PDB file of C-alpha atoms in Angstrom:
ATOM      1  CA  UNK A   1      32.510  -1.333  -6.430  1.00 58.00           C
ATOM      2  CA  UNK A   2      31.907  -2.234  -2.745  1.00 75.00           C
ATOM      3  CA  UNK A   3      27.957  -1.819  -1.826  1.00 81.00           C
ATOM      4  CA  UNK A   4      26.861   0.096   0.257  1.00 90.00           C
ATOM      5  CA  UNK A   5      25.676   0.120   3.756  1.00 95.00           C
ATOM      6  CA  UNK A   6      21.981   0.831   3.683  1.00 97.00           C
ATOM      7  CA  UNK A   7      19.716   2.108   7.126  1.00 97.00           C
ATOM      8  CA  UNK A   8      16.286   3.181   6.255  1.00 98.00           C
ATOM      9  CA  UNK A   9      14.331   5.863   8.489  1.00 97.00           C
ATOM     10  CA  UNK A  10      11.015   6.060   8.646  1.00 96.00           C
ATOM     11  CA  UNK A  11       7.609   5.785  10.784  1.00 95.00           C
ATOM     12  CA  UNK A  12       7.428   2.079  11.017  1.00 92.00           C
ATOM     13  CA  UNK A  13       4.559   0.561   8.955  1.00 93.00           C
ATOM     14  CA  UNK A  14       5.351   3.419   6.467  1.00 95.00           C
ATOM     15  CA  UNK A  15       4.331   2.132   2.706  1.00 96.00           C
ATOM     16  CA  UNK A  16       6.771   3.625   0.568  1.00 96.00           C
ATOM     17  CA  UNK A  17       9.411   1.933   3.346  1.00 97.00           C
ATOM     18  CA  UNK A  18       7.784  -1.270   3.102  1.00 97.00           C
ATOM     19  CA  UNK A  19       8.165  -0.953  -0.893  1.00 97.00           C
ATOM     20  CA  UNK A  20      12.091  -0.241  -0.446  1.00 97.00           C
ATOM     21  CA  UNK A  21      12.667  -2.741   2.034  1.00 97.00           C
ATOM     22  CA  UNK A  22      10.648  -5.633  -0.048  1.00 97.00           C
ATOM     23  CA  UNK A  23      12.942  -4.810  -2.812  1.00 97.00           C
ATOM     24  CA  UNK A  24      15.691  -5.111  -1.279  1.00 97.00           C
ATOM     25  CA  UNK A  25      14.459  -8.388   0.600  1.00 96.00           C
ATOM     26  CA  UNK A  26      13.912  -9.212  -3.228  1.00 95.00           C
ATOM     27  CA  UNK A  27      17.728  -9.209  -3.550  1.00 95.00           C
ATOM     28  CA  UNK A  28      18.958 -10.603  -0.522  1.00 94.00           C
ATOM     29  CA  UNK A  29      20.198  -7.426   0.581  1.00 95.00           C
ATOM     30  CA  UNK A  30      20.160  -6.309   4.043  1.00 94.00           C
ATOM     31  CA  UNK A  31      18.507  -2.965   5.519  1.00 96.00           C
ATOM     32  CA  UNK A  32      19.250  -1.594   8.647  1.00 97.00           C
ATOM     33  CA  UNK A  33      15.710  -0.202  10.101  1.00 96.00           C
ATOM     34  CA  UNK A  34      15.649   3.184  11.911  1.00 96.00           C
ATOM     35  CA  UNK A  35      11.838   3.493  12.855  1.00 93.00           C
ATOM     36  CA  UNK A  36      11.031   7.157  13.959  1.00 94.00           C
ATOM     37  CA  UNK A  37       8.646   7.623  16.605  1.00 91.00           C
ATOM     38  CA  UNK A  38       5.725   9.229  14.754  1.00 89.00           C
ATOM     39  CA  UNK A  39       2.472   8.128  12.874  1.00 88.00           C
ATOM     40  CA  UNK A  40       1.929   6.850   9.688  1.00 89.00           C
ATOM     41  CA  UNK A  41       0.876   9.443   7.572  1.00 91.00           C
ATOM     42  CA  UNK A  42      -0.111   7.756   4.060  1.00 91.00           C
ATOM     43  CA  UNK A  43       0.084  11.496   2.573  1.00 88.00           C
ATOM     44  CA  UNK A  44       3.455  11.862   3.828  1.00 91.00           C
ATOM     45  CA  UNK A  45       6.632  10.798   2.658  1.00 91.00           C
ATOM     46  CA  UNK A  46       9.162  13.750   3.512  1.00 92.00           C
ATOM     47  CA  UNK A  47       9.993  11.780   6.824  1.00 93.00           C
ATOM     48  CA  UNK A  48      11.655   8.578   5.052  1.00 96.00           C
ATOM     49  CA  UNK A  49      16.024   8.539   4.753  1.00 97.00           C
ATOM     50  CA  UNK A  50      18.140   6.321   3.184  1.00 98.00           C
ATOM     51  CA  UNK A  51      21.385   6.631   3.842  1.00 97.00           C
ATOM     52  CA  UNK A  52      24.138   5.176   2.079  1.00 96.00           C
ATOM     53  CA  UNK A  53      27.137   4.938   3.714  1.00 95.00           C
ATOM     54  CA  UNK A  54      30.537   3.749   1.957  1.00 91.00           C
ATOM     55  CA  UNK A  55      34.211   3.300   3.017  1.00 89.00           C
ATOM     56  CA  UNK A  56      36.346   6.151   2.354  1.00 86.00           C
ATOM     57  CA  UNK A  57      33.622   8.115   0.770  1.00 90.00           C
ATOM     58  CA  UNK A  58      30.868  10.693   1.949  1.00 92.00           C
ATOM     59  CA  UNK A  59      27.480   9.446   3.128  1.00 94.00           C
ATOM     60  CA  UNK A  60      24.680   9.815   0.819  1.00 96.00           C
ATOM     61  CA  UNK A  61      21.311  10.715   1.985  1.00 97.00           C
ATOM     62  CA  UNK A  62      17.967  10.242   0.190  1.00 97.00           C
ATOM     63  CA  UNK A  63      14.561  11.297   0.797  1.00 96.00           C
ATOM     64  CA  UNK A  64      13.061  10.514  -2.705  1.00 96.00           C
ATOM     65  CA  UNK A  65      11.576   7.277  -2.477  1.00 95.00           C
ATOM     66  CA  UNK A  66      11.459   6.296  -5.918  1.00 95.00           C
ATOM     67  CA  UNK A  67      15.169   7.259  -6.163  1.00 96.00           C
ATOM     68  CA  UNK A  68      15.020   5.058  -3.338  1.00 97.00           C
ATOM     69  CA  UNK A  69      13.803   2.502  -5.378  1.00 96.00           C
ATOM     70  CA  UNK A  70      16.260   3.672  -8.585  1.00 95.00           C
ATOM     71  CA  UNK A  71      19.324   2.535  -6.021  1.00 96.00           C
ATOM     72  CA  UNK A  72      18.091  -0.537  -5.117  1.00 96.00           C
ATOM     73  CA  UNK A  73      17.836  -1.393  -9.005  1.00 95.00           C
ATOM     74  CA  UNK A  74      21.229   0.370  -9.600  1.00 94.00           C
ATOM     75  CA  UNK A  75      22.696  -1.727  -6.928  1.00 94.00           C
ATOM     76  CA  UNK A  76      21.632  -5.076  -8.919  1.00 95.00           C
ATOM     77  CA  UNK A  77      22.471  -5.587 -12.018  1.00 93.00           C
ATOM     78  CA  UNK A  78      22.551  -8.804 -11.992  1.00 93.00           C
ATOM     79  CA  UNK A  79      19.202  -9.262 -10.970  1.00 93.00           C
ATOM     80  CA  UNK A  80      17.264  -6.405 -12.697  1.00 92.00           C
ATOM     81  CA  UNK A  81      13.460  -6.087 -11.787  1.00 93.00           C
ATOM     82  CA  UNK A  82      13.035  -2.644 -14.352  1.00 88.00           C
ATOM     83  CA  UNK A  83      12.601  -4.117 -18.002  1.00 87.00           C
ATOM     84  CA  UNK A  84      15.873  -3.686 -19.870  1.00 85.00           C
ATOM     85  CA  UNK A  85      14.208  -1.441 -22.869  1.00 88.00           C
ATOM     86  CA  UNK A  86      14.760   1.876 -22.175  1.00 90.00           C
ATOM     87  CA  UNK A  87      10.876   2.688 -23.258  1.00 89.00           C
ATOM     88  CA  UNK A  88       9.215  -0.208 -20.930  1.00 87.00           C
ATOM     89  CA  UNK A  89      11.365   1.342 -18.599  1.00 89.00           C
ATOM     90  CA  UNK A  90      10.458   4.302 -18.862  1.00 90.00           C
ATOM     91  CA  UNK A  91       6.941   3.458 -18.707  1.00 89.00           C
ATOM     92  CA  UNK A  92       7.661   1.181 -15.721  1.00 90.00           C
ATOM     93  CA  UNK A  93       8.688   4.162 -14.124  1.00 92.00           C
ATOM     94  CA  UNK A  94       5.508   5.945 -15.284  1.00 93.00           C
ATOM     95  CA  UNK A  95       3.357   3.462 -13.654  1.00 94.00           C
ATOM     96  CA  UNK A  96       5.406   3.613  -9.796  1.00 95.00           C
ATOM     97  CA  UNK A  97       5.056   7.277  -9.957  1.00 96.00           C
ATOM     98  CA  UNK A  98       1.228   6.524 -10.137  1.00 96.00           C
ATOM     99  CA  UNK A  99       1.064   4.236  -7.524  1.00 97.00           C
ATOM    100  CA  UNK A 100       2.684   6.356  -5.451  1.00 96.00           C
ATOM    101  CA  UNK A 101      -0.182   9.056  -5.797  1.00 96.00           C
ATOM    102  CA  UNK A 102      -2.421   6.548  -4.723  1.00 97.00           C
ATOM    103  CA  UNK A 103      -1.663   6.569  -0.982  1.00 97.00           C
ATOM    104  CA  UNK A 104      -2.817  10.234  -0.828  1.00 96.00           C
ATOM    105  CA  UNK A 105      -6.111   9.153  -1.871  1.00 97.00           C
ATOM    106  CA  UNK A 106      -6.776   6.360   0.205  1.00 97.00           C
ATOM    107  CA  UNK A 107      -5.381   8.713   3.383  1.00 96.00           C
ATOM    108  CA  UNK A 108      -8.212  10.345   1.815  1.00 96.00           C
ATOM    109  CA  UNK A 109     -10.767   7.389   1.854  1.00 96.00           C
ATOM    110  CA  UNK A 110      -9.524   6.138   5.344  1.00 95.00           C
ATOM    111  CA  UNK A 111     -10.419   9.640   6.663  1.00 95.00           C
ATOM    112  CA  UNK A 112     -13.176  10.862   5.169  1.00 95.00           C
ATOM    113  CA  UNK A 113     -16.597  11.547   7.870  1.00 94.00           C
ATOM    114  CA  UNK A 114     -19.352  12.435   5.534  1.00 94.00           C
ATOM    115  CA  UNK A 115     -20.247  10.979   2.597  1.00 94.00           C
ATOM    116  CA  UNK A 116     -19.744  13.163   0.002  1.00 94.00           C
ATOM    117  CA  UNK A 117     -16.249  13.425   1.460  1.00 96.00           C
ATOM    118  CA  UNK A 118     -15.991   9.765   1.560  1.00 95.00           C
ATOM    119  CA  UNK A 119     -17.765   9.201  -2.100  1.00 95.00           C
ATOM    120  CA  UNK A 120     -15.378  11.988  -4.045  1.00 96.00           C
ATOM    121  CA  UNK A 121     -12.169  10.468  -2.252  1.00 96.00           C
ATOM    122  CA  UNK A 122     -13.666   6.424  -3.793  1.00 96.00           C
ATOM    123  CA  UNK A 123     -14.261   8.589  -6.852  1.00 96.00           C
ATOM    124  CA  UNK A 124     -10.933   9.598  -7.103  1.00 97.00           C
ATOM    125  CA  UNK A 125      -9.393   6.225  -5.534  1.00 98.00           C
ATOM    126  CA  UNK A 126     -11.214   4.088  -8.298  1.00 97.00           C
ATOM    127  CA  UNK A 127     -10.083   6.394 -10.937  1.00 97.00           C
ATOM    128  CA  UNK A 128      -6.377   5.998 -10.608  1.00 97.00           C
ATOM    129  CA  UNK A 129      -6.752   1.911  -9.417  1.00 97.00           C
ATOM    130  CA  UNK A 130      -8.633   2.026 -13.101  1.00 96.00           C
ATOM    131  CA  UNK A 131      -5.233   3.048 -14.784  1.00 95.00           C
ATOM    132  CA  UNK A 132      -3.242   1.053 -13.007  1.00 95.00           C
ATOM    133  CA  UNK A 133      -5.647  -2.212 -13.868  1.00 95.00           C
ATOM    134  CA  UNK A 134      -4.656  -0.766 -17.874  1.00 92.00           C
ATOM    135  CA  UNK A 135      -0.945  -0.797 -17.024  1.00 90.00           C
ATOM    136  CA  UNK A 136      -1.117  -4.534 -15.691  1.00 89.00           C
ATOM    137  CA  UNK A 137      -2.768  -5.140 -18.543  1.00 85.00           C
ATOM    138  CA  UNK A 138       0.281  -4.673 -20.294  1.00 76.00           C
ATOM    139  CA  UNK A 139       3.628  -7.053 -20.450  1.00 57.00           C
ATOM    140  CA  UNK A 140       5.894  -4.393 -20.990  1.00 49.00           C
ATOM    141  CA  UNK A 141       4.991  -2.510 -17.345  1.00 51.00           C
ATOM    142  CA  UNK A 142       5.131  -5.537 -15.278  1.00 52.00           C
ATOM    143  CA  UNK A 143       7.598  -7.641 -16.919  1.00 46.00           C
ATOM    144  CA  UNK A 144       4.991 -10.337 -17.974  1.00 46.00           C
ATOM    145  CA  UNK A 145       3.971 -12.570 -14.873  1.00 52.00           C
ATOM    146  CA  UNK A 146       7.341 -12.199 -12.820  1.00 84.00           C
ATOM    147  CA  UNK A 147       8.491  -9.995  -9.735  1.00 92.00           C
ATOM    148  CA  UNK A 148       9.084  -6.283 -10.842  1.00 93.00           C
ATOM    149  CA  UNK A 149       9.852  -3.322  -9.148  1.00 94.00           C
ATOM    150  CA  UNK A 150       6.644  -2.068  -9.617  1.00 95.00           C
ATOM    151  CA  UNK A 151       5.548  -4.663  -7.637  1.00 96.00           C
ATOM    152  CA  UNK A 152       7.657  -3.747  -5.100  1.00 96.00           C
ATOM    153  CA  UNK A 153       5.062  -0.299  -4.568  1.00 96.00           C
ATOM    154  CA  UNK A 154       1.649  -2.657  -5.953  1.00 97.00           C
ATOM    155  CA  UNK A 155       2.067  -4.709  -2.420  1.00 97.00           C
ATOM    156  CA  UNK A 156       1.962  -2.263   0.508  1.00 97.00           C
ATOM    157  CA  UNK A 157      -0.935  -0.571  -1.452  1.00 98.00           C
ATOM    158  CA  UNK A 158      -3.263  -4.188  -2.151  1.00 97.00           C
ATOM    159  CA  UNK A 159      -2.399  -5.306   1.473  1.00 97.00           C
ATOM    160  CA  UNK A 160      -4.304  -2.159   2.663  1.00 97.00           C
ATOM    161  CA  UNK A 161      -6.931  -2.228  -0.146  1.00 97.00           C
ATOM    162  CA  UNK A 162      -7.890  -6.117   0.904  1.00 96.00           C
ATOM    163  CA  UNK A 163      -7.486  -5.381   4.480  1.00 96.00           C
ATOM    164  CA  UNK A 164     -10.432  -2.540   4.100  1.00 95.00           C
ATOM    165  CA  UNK A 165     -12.425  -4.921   1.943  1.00 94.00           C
ATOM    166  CA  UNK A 166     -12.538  -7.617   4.082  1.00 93.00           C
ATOM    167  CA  UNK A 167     -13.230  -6.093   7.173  1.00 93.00           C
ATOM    168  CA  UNK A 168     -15.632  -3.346   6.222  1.00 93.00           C
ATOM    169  CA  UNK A 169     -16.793  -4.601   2.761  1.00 90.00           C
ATOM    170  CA  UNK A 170     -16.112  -1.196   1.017  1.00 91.00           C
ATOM    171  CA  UNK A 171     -15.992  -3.084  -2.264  1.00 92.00           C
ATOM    172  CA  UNK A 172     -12.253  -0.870  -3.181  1.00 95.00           C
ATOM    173  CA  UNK A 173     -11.339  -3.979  -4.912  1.00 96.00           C
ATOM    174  CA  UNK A 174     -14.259  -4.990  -6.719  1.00 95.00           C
ATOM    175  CA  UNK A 175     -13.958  -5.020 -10.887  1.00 95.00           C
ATOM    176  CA  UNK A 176     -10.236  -4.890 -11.057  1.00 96.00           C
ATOM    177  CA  UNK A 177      -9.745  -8.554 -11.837  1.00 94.00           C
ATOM    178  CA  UNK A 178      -6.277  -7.789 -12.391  1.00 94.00           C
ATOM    179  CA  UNK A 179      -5.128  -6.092  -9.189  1.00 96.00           C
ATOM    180  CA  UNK A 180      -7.308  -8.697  -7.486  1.00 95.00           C
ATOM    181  CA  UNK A 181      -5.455 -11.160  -8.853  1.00 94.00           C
ATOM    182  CA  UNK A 182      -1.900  -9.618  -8.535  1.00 94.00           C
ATOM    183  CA  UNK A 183      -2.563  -8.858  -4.956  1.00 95.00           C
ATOM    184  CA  UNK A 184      -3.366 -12.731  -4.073  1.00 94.00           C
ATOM    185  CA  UNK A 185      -0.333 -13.770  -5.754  1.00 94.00           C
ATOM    186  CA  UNK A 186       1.851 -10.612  -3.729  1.00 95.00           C
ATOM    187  CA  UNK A 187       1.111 -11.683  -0.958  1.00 95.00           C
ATOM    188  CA  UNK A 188       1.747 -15.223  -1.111  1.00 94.00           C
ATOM    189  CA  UNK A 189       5.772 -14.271  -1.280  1.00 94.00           C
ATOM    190  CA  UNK A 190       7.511 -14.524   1.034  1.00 94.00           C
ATOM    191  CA  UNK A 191       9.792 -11.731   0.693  1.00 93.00           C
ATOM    192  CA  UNK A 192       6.311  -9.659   0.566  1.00 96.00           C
ATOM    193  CA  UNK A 193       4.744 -11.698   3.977  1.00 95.00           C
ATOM    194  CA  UNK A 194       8.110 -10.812   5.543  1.00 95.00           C
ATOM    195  CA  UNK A 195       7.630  -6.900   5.695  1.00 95.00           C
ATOM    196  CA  UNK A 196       3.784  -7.210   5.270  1.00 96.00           C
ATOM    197  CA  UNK A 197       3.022  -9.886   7.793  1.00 93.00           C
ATOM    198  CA  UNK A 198      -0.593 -11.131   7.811  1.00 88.00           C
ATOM    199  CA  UNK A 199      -0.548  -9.982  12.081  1.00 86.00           C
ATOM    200  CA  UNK A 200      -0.222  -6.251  10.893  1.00 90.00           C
ATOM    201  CA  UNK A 201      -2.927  -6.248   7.966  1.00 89.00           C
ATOM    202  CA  UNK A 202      -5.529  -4.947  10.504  1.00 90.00           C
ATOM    203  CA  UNK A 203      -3.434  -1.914  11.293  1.00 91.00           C
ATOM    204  CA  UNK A 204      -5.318   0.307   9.011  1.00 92.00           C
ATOM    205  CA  UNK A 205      -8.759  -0.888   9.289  1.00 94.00           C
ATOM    206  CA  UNK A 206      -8.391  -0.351  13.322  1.00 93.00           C
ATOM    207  CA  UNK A 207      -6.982   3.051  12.915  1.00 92.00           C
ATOM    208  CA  UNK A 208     -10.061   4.085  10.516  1.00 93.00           C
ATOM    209  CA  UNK A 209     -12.169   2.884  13.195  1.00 92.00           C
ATOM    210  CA  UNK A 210     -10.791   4.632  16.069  1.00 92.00           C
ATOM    211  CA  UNK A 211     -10.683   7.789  14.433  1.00 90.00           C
ATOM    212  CA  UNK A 212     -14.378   7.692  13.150  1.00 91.00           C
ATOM    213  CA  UNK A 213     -13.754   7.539   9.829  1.00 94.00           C
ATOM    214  CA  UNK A 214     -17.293   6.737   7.721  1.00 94.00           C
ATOM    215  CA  UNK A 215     -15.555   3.701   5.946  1.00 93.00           C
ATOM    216  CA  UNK A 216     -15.594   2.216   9.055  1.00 92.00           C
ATOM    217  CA  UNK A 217     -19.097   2.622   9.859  1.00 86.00           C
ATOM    218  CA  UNK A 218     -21.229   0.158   7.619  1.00 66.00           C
ATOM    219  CA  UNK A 219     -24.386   1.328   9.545  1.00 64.00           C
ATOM    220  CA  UNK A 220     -23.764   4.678   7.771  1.00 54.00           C
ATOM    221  CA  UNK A 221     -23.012   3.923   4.598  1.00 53.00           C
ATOM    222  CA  UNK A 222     -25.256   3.449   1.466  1.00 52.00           C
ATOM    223  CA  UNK A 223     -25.704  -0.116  -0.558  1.00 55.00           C
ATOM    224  CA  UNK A 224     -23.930  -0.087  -3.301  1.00 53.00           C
ATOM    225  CA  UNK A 225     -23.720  -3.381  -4.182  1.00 56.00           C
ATOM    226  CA  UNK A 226     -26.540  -3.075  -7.267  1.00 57.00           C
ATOM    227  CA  UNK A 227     -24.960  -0.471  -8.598  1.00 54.00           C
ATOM    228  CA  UNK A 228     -21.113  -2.472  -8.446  1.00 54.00           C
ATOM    229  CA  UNK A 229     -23.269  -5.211 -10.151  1.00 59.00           C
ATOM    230  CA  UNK A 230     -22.826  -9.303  -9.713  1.00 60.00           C
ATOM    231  CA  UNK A 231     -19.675  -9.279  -8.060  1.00 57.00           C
ATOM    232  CA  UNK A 232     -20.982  -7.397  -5.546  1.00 54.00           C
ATOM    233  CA  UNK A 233     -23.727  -9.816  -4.829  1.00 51.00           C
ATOM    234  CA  UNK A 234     -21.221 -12.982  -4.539  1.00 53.00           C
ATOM    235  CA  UNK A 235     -20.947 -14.297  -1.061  1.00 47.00           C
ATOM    236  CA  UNK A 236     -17.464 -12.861   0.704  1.00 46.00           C
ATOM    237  CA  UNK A 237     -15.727 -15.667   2.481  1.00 49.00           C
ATOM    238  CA  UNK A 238     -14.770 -14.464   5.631  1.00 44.00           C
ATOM    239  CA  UNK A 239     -11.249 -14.302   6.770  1.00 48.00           C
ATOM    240  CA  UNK A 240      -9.709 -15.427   9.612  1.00 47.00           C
ATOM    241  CA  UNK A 241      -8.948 -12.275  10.705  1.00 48.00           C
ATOM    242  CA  UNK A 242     -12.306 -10.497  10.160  1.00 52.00           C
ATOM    243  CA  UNK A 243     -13.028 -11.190  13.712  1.00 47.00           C
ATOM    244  CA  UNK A 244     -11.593  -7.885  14.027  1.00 55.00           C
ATOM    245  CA  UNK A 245     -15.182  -6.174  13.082  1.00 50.00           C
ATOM    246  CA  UNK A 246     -17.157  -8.385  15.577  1.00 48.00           C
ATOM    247  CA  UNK A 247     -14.115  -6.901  17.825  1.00 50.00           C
ATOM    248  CA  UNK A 248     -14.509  -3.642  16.967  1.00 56.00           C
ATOM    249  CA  UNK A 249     -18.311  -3.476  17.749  1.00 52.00           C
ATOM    250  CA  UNK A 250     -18.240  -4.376  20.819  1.00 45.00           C
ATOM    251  CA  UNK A 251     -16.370  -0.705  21.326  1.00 43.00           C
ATOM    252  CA  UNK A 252     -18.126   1.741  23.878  1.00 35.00           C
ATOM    253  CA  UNK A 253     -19.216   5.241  22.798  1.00 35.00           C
ATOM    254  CA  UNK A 254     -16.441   7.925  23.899  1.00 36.00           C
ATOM    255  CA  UNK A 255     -18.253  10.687  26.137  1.00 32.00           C
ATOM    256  CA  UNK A 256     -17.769  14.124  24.745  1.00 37.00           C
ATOM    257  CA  UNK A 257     -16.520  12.748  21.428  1.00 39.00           C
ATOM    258  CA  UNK A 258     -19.545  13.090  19.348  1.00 39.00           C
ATOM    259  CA  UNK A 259     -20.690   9.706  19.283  1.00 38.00           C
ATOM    260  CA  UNK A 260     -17.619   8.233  18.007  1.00 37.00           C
ATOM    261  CA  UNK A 261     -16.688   5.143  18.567  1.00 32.00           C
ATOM    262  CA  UNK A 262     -13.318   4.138  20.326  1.00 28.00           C
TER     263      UNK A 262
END
């Protein structure tokens, strides 16, 4: 069977794009990029296509994107990133459905202007990062230590959860060893770098800021570091590109905007 042609629509920087395209970078497969000239909604995925185009047949088009991520599998056989079993793939698939319900949330987090906004959206943000440190606990759902497709969705998702951390020190990160761990080792690929390079990490910590959101605003927000316990209390190297806060505070106050910051 001749593969297809693949071209991927969707608002550039999209997550569930970036997932696709990594997995297809994976394979050495190459994905025509269509980016659509609207914002990144993290709560929104009904914008993304793939189309599938091959000769002397009808186009396909797909707005799913884990069947997104289903055809990219499909497509190579050879070099399978689903476990083989039928059950650890069926609970592989369990676990990117999950992940997927985790961008909601942290829309949720990165929008959030009063605190008990902001504190049920961490509530509900820590709550689903807890079940997916229990899955990567286990060997069947990730394929013990190499590449899997779940992977694939895990990236996009820790390059935004360790951009917030670093710049704002919202602590998203802190006591899941595991997710810690799998996001340093992420985004060391270089198939992973290549869609999620280290120049766009800021993206979402800026557009928190601009918009006023409270996880921004460390002035505003309680200490929790007692209450996250030791880890908490260990010294934060500070990256590179944390000069972005020191950037970011140097921002004027809008007139007529409430105080905001812009």
């Amino acid at each position: 069977m001749t593969a297809p042609s693949l071209s991927l629509a969707a608002p550039d920087g999209h997550p569930l794009a970036q997932a696709v395209a990594i997995s297809l970078a994976v394979r050495g497969t190459s994905l025509e990029r269509v980016p659509l000239r609207q914002p990144v909604d993290l709560a929104d995925d009904t914008a993304l296509r793939l189309t599938c185009r091959r000769a002397a047949q009808p186009q396909v088009v797909l707005r799913d994107p884990l069947a997104m991520l289903d055809l990219t599998e499909d497509l190579h056989p050879d070099q399978p990133l689903h476990p083989r079993d039928p059950v650890r793939r069926a609970e592989h698939r369990e676990g990117l459905a999950l992940v997927r319900t985790v961008f909601p949330v942290l829309d949720q987090v990165c929008n959030a202007k009063a605190p008990r906004e902001l504190d049920l959206a961490i509530h509900l943000l820590r709550s689903r990062l807890t079940r997916i440190e229990t899955l990567l606990a286990s060997a069947q759902a990730t394929s013990g230590s190499g590449f899997s497709l779940l992977d694939t969705l895990l990236a996009p998702l820790l390059w935004r959860l360790k951009a917030l951390d670093e710049v704002f020190d919202s602590f998203l990160l802190i006591g899941f060893g595991r997710l810690d761990a799998r996001a340093g080792w992420l985004l060391a690929r270089p198939e992973v770098r290549g869609e999620l390079p280290a120049v766009r990490r800021l993206d979402l910590p800026r557009q928190a800021w601009e918009r006023g959101a409270l996880v921004a605003r460390r002035d505003e927000q309680p200490d929790w570091s007692a209450a996250l316990g030791p880890e908490a209390a260990e010294p934060v190297p500070v990256p590179e590109n944390n000069l972005l806060w020191r950037t970011l505070n140097t921002k004027v106050r809008s007139i007529g905007d409430g105080g905001a910051l812009r």
